[in-house]
């Protein structure tokens, strides 16, 4: 390995170390409570060195958001590669988004925070983040189109609009405020059950009314999809015995 190659590798390694250090801080604190000085101390570098790699805190924060978006994109691609009918792939992608929220809650929190319009569109990573999320939405659109083509999804639905409805629904459910989660729990449901019931609610709206291609959400289990069963009526709070 030549000197220039070694220096480039060392540069990339240092950049990764800076991102890792910033990630630890952003995962444990609010965005406003993390400074470039904090990051410099965490990575044990001079702050001026960090500015050689990142223009400002916002740019560094965006690189971490991009990490999360890329993980979600890989999960969607995995669902798309499953040998399953189109409507099942749609359900699997919704499940993948939910599992992403459980496995990587800090990435999800940062992703939703970054979408709050407080960040500059001039950030060089903003376009990459938008492109990554756009790729996820397009993968979902392609799954809808497959479902239309194989007869498991209604052919009067527009793939683009349907993917947008689904994607924004996934995001809304997974970014739900605690007050709404408490309202759900007060009725005897867990948040997990609420998220699972979404698929039981939405899949009939996507499915064709009649025909041999119509599938019940319970049929999706053979492809790795699992929806939480609702609690028995007698176990719900506030209900007469």
mmCIF file of N, CA and C in Angstrom, residues 65-183:
data_model
loop_
_atom_site.group_PDB
_atom_site.id
_atom_site.type_symbol
_atom_site.label_atom_id
_atom_site.label_comp_id
_atom_site.label_asym_id
_atom_site.label_seq_id
_atom_site.Cartn_x
_atom_site.Cartn_y
_atom_site.Cartn_z
ATOM 1 N N UNK A 65 -28.142 10.378 10.496
ATOM 2 C CA UNK A 65 -29.485 10.122 9.973
ATOM 3 C C UNK A 65 -29.398 9.248 8.727
ATOM 4 N N UNK A 66 -28.437 9.559 7.883
ATOM 5 C CA UNK A 66 -28.262 8.797 6.643
ATOM 6 C C UNK A 66 -27.938 7.341 6.925
ATOM 7 N N UNK A 67 -27.187 7.078 7.983
ATOM 8 C CA UNK A 67 -26.913 5.688 8.382
ATOM 9 C C UNK A 67 -28.220 4.941 8.633
ATOM 10 N N UNK A 68 -29.122 5.570 9.369
ATOM 11 C CA UNK A 68 -30.398 4.928 9.678
ATOM 12 C C UNK A 68 -31.240 4.694 8.442
ATOM 13 N N UNK A 69 -31.281 5.682 7.547
ATOM 14 C CA UNK A 69 -32.058 5.551 6.316
ATOM 15 C C UNK A 69 -31.532 4.395 5.477
ATOM 16 N N UNK A 70 -30.239 4.231 5.442
ATOM 17 C CA UNK A 70 -29.655 3.147 4.659
ATOM 18 C C UNK A 70 -29.998 1.777 5.232
ATOM 19 N N UNK A 71 -30.076 1.679 6.548
ATOM 20 C CA UNK A 71 -30.488 0.417 7.170
ATOM 21 C C UNK A 71 -31.921 0.085 6.776
ATOM 22 N N UNK A 72 -32.795 1.091 6.844
ATOM 23 C CA UNK A 72 -34.198 0.878 6.472
ATOM 24 C C UNK A 72 -34.307 0.475 5.005
ATOM 25 N N UNK A 73 -33.526 1.107 4.151
ATOM 26 C CA UNK A 73 -33.562 0.775 2.718
ATOM 27 C C UNK A 73 -33.172 -0.683 2.490
ATOM 28 N N UNK A 74 -32.161 -1.160 3.201
ATOM 29 C CA UNK A 74 -31.742 -2.554 3.053
ATOM 30 C C UNK A 74 -32.848 -3.504 3.487
ATOM 31 N N UNK A 75 -33.580 -3.134 4.525
ATOM 32 C CA UNK A 75 -34.690 -3.972 4.978
ATOM 33 C C UNK A 75 -35.787 -4.034 3.911
ATOM 34 N N UNK A 76 -36.051 -2.906 3.254
ATOM 35 C CA UNK A 76 -37.058 -2.886 2.195
ATOM 36 C C UNK A 76 -36.620 -3.727 0.997
ATOM 37 N N UNK A 77 -35.349 -3.626 0.651
ATOM 38 C CA UNK A 77 -34.836 -4.414 -0.469
ATOM 39 C C UNK A 77 -34.937 -5.904 -0.168
ATOM 40 N N UNK A 78 -34.692 -6.268 1.083
ATOM 41 C CA UNK A 78 -34.812 -7.673 1.479
ATOM 42 C C UNK A 78 -36.253 -8.149 1.318
ATOM 43 N N UNK A 79 -37.205 -7.312 1.716
ATOM 44 C CA UNK A 79 -38.625 -7.679 1.550
ATOM 45 C C UNK A 79 -38.975 -7.821 0.077
ATOM 46 N N UNK A 80 -38.455 -6.905 -0.741
ATOM 47 C CA UNK A 80 -38.765 -6.935 -2.165
ATOM 48 C C UNK A 80 -38.221 -8.196 -2.813
ATOM 49 N N UNK A 81 -37.123 -8.718 -2.278
ATOM 50 C CA UNK A 81 -36.525 -9.920 -2.835
ATOM 51 C C UNK A 81 -37.185 -11.205 -2.393
ATOM 52 N N UNK A 82 -38.159 -11.114 -1.491
ATOM 53 C CA UNK A 82 -38.868 -12.302 -1.016
ATOM 54 C C UNK A 82 -39.750 -12.878 -2.127
ATOM 55 N N UNK A 83 -39.776 -14.183 -2.232
ATOM 56 C CA UNK A 83 -40.664 -14.837 -3.195
ATOM 57 C C UNK A 83 -42.064 -14.877 -2.599
ATOM 58 N N UNK A 84 -42.822 -13.819 -2.852
ATOM 59 C CA UNK A 84 -44.157 -13.702 -2.266
ATOM 60 C C UNK A 84 -45.015 -12.823 -3.165
ATOM 61 N N UNK A 85 -46.341 -12.943 -3.060
ATOM 62 C CA UNK A 85 -47.237 -12.065 -3.815
ATOM 63 C C UNK A 85 -47.021 -10.605 -3.433
ATOM 64 N N UNK A 86 -47.403 -9.704 -4.313
ATOM 65 C CA UNK A 86 -47.180 -8.286 -4.081
ATOM 66 C C UNK A 86 -47.781 -7.774 -2.792
ATOM 67 N N UNK A 87 -48.995 -8.181 -2.460
ATOM 68 C CA UNK A 87 -49.633 -7.673 -1.247
ATOM 69 C C UNK A 87 -48.896 -8.128 0.001
ATOM 70 N N UNK A 88 -48.286 -9.296 -0.060
ATOM 71 C CA UNK A 88 -47.510 -9.786 1.078
ATOM 72 C C UNK A 88 -46.238 -8.954 1.226
ATOM 73 N N UNK A 89 -45.610 -8.610 0.111
ATOM 74 C CA UNK A 89 -44.412 -7.767 0.173
ATOM 75 C C UNK A 89 -44.737 -6.417 0.804
ATOM 76 N N UNK A 90 -45.909 -5.878 0.476
ATOM 77 C CA UNK A 90 -46.332 -4.612 1.084
ATOM 78 C C UNK A 90 -46.427 -4.769 2.599
ATOM 79 N N UNK A 91 -47.050 -5.841 3.045
ATOM 80 C CA UNK A 91 -47.179 -6.092 4.481
ATOM 81 C C UNK A 91 -45.815 -6.296 5.129
ATOM 82 N N UNK A 92 -44.939 -7.021 4.453
ATOM 83 C CA UNK A 92 -43.601 -7.268 4.993
ATOM 84 C C UNK A 92 -42.811 -5.965 5.149
ATOM 85 N N UNK A 93 -43.014 -5.033 4.224
ATOM 86 C CA UNK A 93 -42.321 -3.753 4.327
ATOM 87 C C UNK A 93 -42.836 -2.940 5.508
ATOM 88 N N UNK A 94 -44.139 -3.006 5.745
ATOM 89 C CA UNK A 94 -44.688 -2.342 6.919
ATOM 90 C C UNK A 94 -44.138 -2.958 8.189
ATOM 91 N N UNK A 95 -44.054 -4.274 8.209
ATOM 92 C CA UNK A 95 -43.491 -4.979 9.353
ATOM 93 C C UNK A 95 -42.013 -4.631 9.520
ATOM 94 N N UNK A 96 -41.289 -4.514 8.401
ATOM 95 C CA UNK A 96 -39.870 -4.169 8.449
ATOM 96 C C UNK A 96 -39.669 -2.782 9.059
ATOM 97 N N UNK A 97 -40.550 -1.852 8.698
ATOM 98 C CA UNK A 97 -40.472 -0.497 9.251
ATOM 99 C C UNK A 97 -40.699 -0.549 10.763
ATOM 100 N N UNK A 98 -41.679 -1.348 11.178
ATOM 101 C CA UNK A 98 -41.961 -1.475 12.607
ATOM 102 C C UNK A 98 -40.773 -2.104 13.328
ATOM 103 N N UNK A 99 -40.204 -3.164 12.761
ATOM 104 C CA UNK A 99 -39.068 -3.817 13.399
ATOM 105 C C UNK A 99 -37.849 -2.905 13.436
ATOM 106 N N UNK A 100 -37.691 -2.093 12.396
ATOM 107 C CA UNK A 100 -36.620 -1.095 12.400
ATOM 108 C C UNK A 100 -36.794 -0.168 13.591
ATOM 109 N N UNK A 101 -38.038 0.227 13.863
ATOM 110 C CA UNK A 101 -38.304 1.134 14.982
ATOM 111 C C UNK A 101 -37.983 0.486 16.322
ATOM 112 N N UNK A 102 -38.115 -0.840 16.398
ATOM 113 C CA UNK A 102 -37.823 -1.563 17.634
ATOM 114 C C UNK A 102 -36.331 -1.846 17.781
ATOM 115 N N UNK A 103 -35.672 -2.169 16.676
ATOM 116 C CA UNK A 103 -34.247 -2.502 16.715
ATOM 117 C C UNK A 103 -33.363 -1.260 16.752
ATOM 118 N N UNK A 104 -33.814 -0.200 16.106
ATOM 119 C CA UNK A 104 -33.014 1.024 15.994
ATOM 120 C C UNK A 104 -33.840 2.252 16.380
ATOM 121 N N UNK A 105 -34.351 2.295 17.594
ATOM 122 C CA UNK A 105 -35.216 3.415 17.985
ATOM 123 C C UNK A 105 -34.523 4.773 17.925
ATOM 124 N N UNK A 106 -33.214 4.788 18.194
ATOM 125 C CA UNK A 106 -32.503 6.068 18.167
ATOM 126 C C UNK A 106 -32.364 6.592 16.741
ATOM 127 N N UNK A 107 -32.094 5.696 15.792
ATOM 128 C CA UNK A 107 -32.046 6.123 14.397
ATOM 129 C C UNK A 107 -33.404 6.658 13.965
ATOM 130 N N UNK A 108 -34.460 5.965 14.356
ATOM 131 C CA UNK A 108 -35.799 6.421 13.963
ATOM 132 C C UNK A 108 -36.091 7.795 14.545
ATOM 133 N N UNK A 109 -35.735 8.000 15.796
ATOM 134 C CA UNK A 109 -35.951 9.304 16.436
ATOM 135 C C UNK A 109 -35.201 10.401 15.698
ATOM 136 N N UNK A 110 -33.963 10.135 15.326
ATOM 137 C CA UNK A 110 -33.170 11.134 14.612
ATOM 138 C C UNK A 110 -33.714 11.387 13.212
ATOM 139 N N UNK A 111 -34.191 10.336 12.558
ATOM 140 C CA UNK A 111 -34.770 10.485 11.216
ATOM 141 C C UNK A 111 -35.993 11.402 11.262
ATOM 142 N N UNK A 112 -36.882 11.150 12.212
ATOM 143 C CA UNK A 112 -38.092 11.958 12.314
ATOM 144 C C UNK A 112 -37.757 13.401 12.723
ATOM 145 N N UNK A 113 -36.755 13.560 13.590
ATOM 146 C CA UNK A 113 -36.347 14.898 14.007
ATOM 147 C C UNK A 113 -35.762 15.662 12.827
ATOM 148 N N UNK A 114 -35.016 14.974 11.986
ATOM 149 C CA UNK A 114 -34.393 15.648 10.842
ATOM 150 C C UNK A 114 -35.445 16.134 9.846
ATOM 151 N N UNK A 115 -36.584 15.465 9.828
ATOM 152 C CA UNK A 115 -37.653 15.866 8.917
ATOM 153 C C UNK A 115 -38.509 16.995 9.437
ATOM 154 N N UNK A 116 -38.081 17.666 10.497
ATOM 155 C CA UNK A 116 -38.903 18.702 11.131
ATOM 156 C C UNK A 116 -38.746 20.083 10.497
ATOM 157 N N UNK A 117 -38.058 20.184 9.369
ATOM 158 C CA UNK A 117 -37.886 21.426 8.605
ATOM 159 C C UNK A 117 -37.005 22.449 9.318
ATOM 160 N N UNK A 118 -36.309 22.051 10.350
ATOM 161 C CA UNK A 118 -35.430 22.975 11.037
ATOM 162 C C UNK A 118 -34.030 22.966 10.430
ATOM 163 N N UNK A 119 -33.790 22.009 9.535
ATOM 164 C CA UNK A 119 -32.460 21.864 8.955
ATOM 165 C C UNK A 119 -32.407 22.440 7.547
ATOM 166 N N UNK A 120 -31.236 22.904 7.169
ATOM 167 C CA UNK A 120 -31.050 23.580 5.889
ATOM 168 C C UNK A 120 -31.078 22.605 4.718
ATOM 169 N N UNK A 121 -31.763 23.014 3.667
ATOM 170 C CA UNK A 121 -31.784 22.203 2.452
ATOM 171 C C UNK A 121 -30.455 22.224 1.732
ATOM 172 N N UNK A 122 -29.571 23.146 2.130
ATOM 173 C CA UNK A 122 -28.261 23.237 1.516
ATOM 174 C C UNK A 122 -27.276 22.218 2.068
ATOM 175 N N UNK A 123 -27.652 21.573 3.148
ATOM 176 C CA UNK A 123 -26.798 20.518 3.704
ATOM 177 C C UNK A 123 -26.565 19.460 2.632
ATOM 178 N N UNK A 124 -25.320 19.123 2.331
ATOM 179 C CA UNK A 124 -25.049 18.169 1.247
ATOM 180 C C UNK A 124 -25.635 16.784 1.483
ATOM 181 N N UNK A 125 -25.933 16.472 2.738
ATOM 182 C CA UNK A 125 -26.472 15.147 3.032
ATOM 183 C C UNK A 125 -27.999 15.114 2.948
ATOM 184 N N UNK A 126 -28.624 16.291 2.907
ATOM 185 C CA UNK A 126 -30.085 16.339 2.844
ATOM 186 C C UNK A 126 -30.605 15.631 1.603
ATOM 187 N N UNK A 127 -29.955 15.879 0.470
ATOM 188 C CA UNK A 127 -30.373 15.232 -0.770
ATOM 189 C C UNK A 127 -30.203 13.723 -0.686
ATOM 190 N N UNK A 128 -29.130 13.268 -0.034
ATOM 191 C CA UNK A 128 -28.896 11.831 0.115
ATOM 192 C C UNK A 128 -29.953 11.193 1.004
ATOM 193 N N UNK A 129 -30.327 11.901 2.067
ATOM 194 C CA UNK A 129 -31.373 11.394 2.962
ATOM 195 C C UNK A 129 -32.693 11.306 2.214
ATOM 196 N N UNK A 130 -33.024 12.361 1.473
ATOM 197 C CA UNK A 130 -34.257 12.352 0.686
ATOM 198 C C UNK A 130 -34.240 11.261 -0.363
ATOM 199 N N UNK A 131 -33.090 11.062 -0.974
ATOM 200 C CA UNK A 131 -32.959 10.011 -1.980
ATOM 201 C C UNK A 131 -33.150 8.636 -1.361
ATOM 202 N N UNK A 132 -32.600 8.439 -0.158
ATOM 203 C CA UNK A 132 -32.742 7.149 0.519
ATOM 204 C C UNK A 132 -34.183 6.852 0.875
ATOM 205 N N UNK A 133 -34.876 7.857 1.432
ATOM 206 C CA UNK A 133 -36.288 7.669 1.769
ATOM 207 C C UNK A 133 -37.119 7.503 0.506
ATOM 208 N N UNK A 134 -36.735 8.247 -0.530
ATOM 209 C CA UNK A 134 -37.435 8.108 -1.801
ATOM 210 C C UNK A 134 -37.281 6.718 -2.373
ATOM 211 N N UNK A 135 -36.101 6.130 -2.199
ATOM 212 C CA UNK A 135 -35.880 4.763 -2.668
ATOM 213 C C UNK A 135 -36.787 3.792 -1.928
ATOM 214 N N UNK A 136 -36.920 3.979 -0.614
ATOM 215 C CA UNK A 136 -37.824 3.110 0.171
ATOM 216 C C UNK A 136 -39.247 3.218 -0.356
ATOM 217 N N UNK A 137 -39.679 4.452 -0.632
ATOM 218 C CA UNK A 137 -41.040 4.646 -1.130
ATOM 219 C C UNK A 137 -41.223 4.026 -2.507
ATOM 220 N N UNK A 138 -40.199 4.120 -3.349
ATOM 221 C CA UNK A 138 -40.292 3.525 -4.686
ATOM 222 C C UNK A 138 -40.298 1.999 -4.617
ATOM 223 N N UNK A 139 -39.559 1.439 -3.683
ATOM 224 C CA UNK A 139 -39.584 -0.020 -3.499
ATOM 225 C C UNK A 139 -40.985 -0.449 -3.094
ATOM 226 N N UNK A 140 -41.596 0.321 -2.195
ATOM 227 C CA UNK A 140 -42.964 0.032 -1.773
ATOM 228 C C UNK A 140 -43.924 0.178 -2.947
ATOM 229 N N UNK A 141 -43.740 1.208 -3.757
ATOM 230 C CA UNK A 141 -44.571 1.384 -4.958
ATOM 231 C C UNK A 141 -44.453 0.185 -5.892
ATOM 232 N N UNK A 142 -43.229 -0.306 -6.077
ATOM 233 C CA UNK A 142 -43.022 -1.452 -6.963
ATOM 234 C C UNK A 142 -43.720 -2.702 -6.413
ATOM 235 N N UNK A 143 -43.743 -2.825 -5.076
ATOM 236 C CA UNK A 143 -44.447 -3.961 -4.472
ATOM 237 C C UNK A 143 -45.948 -3.848 -4.733
ATOM 238 N N UNK A 144 -46.472 -2.637 -4.633
ATOM 239 C CA UNK A 144 -47.893 -2.410 -4.934
ATOM 240 C C UNK A 144 -48.172 -2.770 -6.391
ATOM 241 N N UNK A 145 -47.296 -2.348 -7.283
ATOM 242 C CA UNK A 145 -47.475 -2.663 -8.700
ATOM 243 C C UNK A 145 -47.447 -4.165 -8.932
ATOM 244 N N UNK A 146 -46.551 -4.868 -8.238
ATOM 245 C CA UNK A 146 -46.507 -6.331 -8.361
ATOM 246 C C UNK A 146 -47.832 -6.945 -7.919
ATOM 247 N N UNK A 147 -48.379 -6.387 -6.830
ATOM 248 C CA UNK A 147 -49.652 -6.896 -6.344
ATOM 249 C C UNK A 147 -50.774 -6.682 -7.336
ATOM 250 N N UNK A 148 -50.757 -5.518 -7.991
ATOM 251 C CA UNK A 148 -51.756 -5.243 -9.028
ATOM 252 C C UNK A 148 -51.584 -6.228 -10.177
ATOM 253 N N UNK A 149 -50.332 -6.470 -10.569
ATOM 254 C CA UNK A 149 -50.053 -7.362 -11.691
ATOM 255 C C UNK A 149 -50.405 -8.811 -11.386
ATOM 256 N N UNK A 150 -50.183 -9.239 -10.124
ATOM 257 C CA UNK A 150 -50.469 -10.649 -9.808
ATOM 258 C C UNK A 150 -51.888 -10.859 -9.278
ATOM 259 N N UNK A 151 -52.663 -9.756 -9.194
ATOM 260 C CA UNK A 151 -54.065 -9.878 -8.823
ATOM 261 C C UNK A 151 -54.356 -9.841 -7.342
ATOM 262 N N UNK A 152 -53.315 -9.653 -6.489
ATOM 263 C CA UNK A 152 -53.559 -9.644 -5.042
ATOM 264 C C UNK A 152 -53.892 -8.246 -4.521
ATOM 265 N N UNK A 153 -53.708 -7.218 -5.357
ATOM 266 C CA UNK A 153 -54.072 -5.844 -5.004
ATOM 267 C C UNK A 153 -55.009 -5.301 -6.075
ATOM 268 N N UNK A 154 -55.987 -4.535 -5.652
ATOM 269 C CA UNK A 154 -56.973 -3.969 -6.576
ATOM 270 C C UNK A 154 -56.298 -3.228 -7.723
ATOM 271 N N UNK A 155 -56.817 -3.406 -8.916
ATOM 272 C CA UNK A 155 -56.210 -2.774 -10.087
ATOM 273 C C UNK A 155 -56.710 -1.354 -10.344
ATOM 274 N N UNK A 156 -57.610 -0.865 -9.463
ATOM 275 C CA UNK A 156 -58.076 0.515 -9.620
ATOM 276 C C UNK A 156 -57.295 1.478 -8.730
ATOM 277 N N UNK A 157 -56.258 0.975 -8.061
ATOM 278 C CA UNK A 157 -55.440 1.817 -7.201
ATOM 279 C C UNK A 157 -54.212 2.305 -7.961
ATOM 280 N N UNK A 158 -53.800 3.519 -7.680
ATOM 281 C CA UNK A 158 -52.581 4.042 -8.286
ATOM 282 C C UNK A 158 -51.397 3.634 -7.414
ATOM 283 N N UNK A 159 -50.381 2.998 -7.966
ATOM 284 C CA UNK A 159 -49.236 2.527 -7.168
ATOM 285 C C UNK A 159 -48.517 3.641 -6.418
ATOM 286 N N UNK A 160 -48.333 4.792 -7.076
ATOM 287 C CA UNK A 160 -47.642 5.895 -6.411
ATOM 288 C C UNK A 160 -48.439 6.405 -5.216
ATOM 289 N N UNK A 161 -49.715 6.740 -5.446
ATOM 290 C CA UNK A 161 -50.531 7.273 -4.356
ATOM 291 C C UNK A 161 -50.659 6.265 -3.217
ATOM 292 N N UNK A 162 -50.827 4.999 -3.566
ATOM 293 C CA UNK A 162 -50.964 3.963 -2.540
ATOM 294 C C UNK A 162 -49.699 3.859 -1.708
ATOM 295 N N UNK A 163 -48.546 3.917 -2.362
ATOM 296 C CA UNK A 163 -47.285 3.844 -1.619
ATOM 297 C C UNK A 163 -47.122 5.052 -0.708
ATOM 298 N N UNK A 164 -47.606 6.220 -1.147
ATOM 299 C CA UNK A 164 -47.526 7.409 -0.313
ATOM 300 C C UNK A 164 -48.451 7.302 0.895
ATOM 301 N N UNK A 165 -49.670 6.814 0.662
ATOM 302 C CA UNK A 165 -50.595 6.614 1.781
ATOM 303 C C UNK A 165 -49.978 5.670 2.820
ATOM 304 N N UNK A 166 -49.401 4.575 2.340
ATOM 305 C CA UNK A 166 -48.834 3.579 3.242
ATOM 306 C C UNK A 166 -47.611 4.112 3.974
ATOM 307 N N UNK A 167 -46.728 4.764 3.237
ATOM 308 C CA UNK A 167 -45.484 5.254 3.850
ATOM 309 C C UNK A 167 -45.774 6.295 4.916
ATOM 310 N N UNK A 168 -46.666 7.227 4.620
ATOM 311 C CA UNK A 168 -46.986 8.249 5.605
ATOM 312 C C UNK A 168 -47.735 7.648 6.794
ATOM 313 N N UNK A 169 -48.512 6.585 6.555
ATOM 314 C CA UNK A 169 -49.189 5.895 7.660
ATOM 315 C C UNK A 169 -48.172 5.211 8.558
ATOM 316 N N UNK A 170 -47.203 4.527 7.950
ATOM 317 C CA UNK A 170 -46.144 3.879 8.740
ATOM 318 C C UNK A 170 -45.437 4.921 9.603
ATOM 319 N N UNK A 171 -45.074 6.037 8.985
ATOM 320 C CA UNK A 171 -44.335 7.078 9.704
ATOM 321 C C UNK A 171 -45.168 7.653 10.841
ATOM 322 N N UNK A 172 -46.466 7.870 10.576
ATOM 323 C CA UNK A 172 -47.333 8.430 11.598
ATOM 324 C C UNK A 172 -47.483 7.509 12.793
ATOM 325 N N UNK A 173 -47.664 6.228 12.539
ATOM 326 C CA UNK A 173 -47.817 5.255 13.625
ATOM 327 C C UNK A 173 -46.543 5.175 14.455
ATOM 328 N N UNK A 174 -45.402 5.178 13.784
ATOM 329 C CA UNK A 174 -44.132 4.977 14.486
ATOM 330 C C UNK A 174 -43.588 6.247 15.129
ATOM 331 N N UNK A 175 -44.183 7.395 14.819
ATOM 332 C CA UNK A 175 -43.763 8.647 15.467
ATOM 333 C C UNK A 175 -44.855 9.159 16.402
ATOM 334 N N UNK A 176 -45.747 8.290 16.791
ATOM 335 C CA UNK A 176 -46.881 8.669 17.632
ATOM 336 C C UNK A 176 -46.427 9.226 18.980
ATOM 337 N N UNK A 177 -47.053 10.284 19.403
ATOM 338 C CA UNK A 177 -46.735 10.887 20.691
ATOM 339 C C UNK A 177 -47.189 9.979 21.827
ATOM 340 N N UNK A 178 -46.524 10.112 22.959
ATOM 341 C CA UNK A 178 -46.806 9.249 24.112
ATOM 342 C C UNK A 178 -48.252 9.380 24.593
ATOM 343 N N UNK A 179 -48.836 10.570 24.452
ATOM 344 C CA UNK A 179 -50.210 10.756 24.938
ATOM 345 C C UNK A 179 -51.182 9.850 24.192
ATOM 346 N N UNK A 180 -50.915 9.594 22.903
ATOM 347 C CA UNK A 180 -51.785 8.707 22.141
ATOM 348 C C UNK A 180 -51.520 7.249 22.502
ATOM 349 N N UNK A 181 -50.278 6.930 22.792
ATOM 350 C CA UNK A 181 -49.966 5.572 23.232
ATOM 351 C C UNK A 181 -50.657 5.269 24.562
ATOM 352 N N UNK A 182 -50.697 6.270 25.428
ATOM 353 C CA UNK A 182 -51.374 6.085 26.722
ATOM 354 C C UNK A 182 -52.873 5.888 26.522
ATOM 355 N N UNK A 183 -53.449 6.601 25.545
ATOM 356 C CA UNK A 183 -54.878 6.440 25.262
ATOM 357 C C UNK A 183 -55.165 5.027 24.766
#
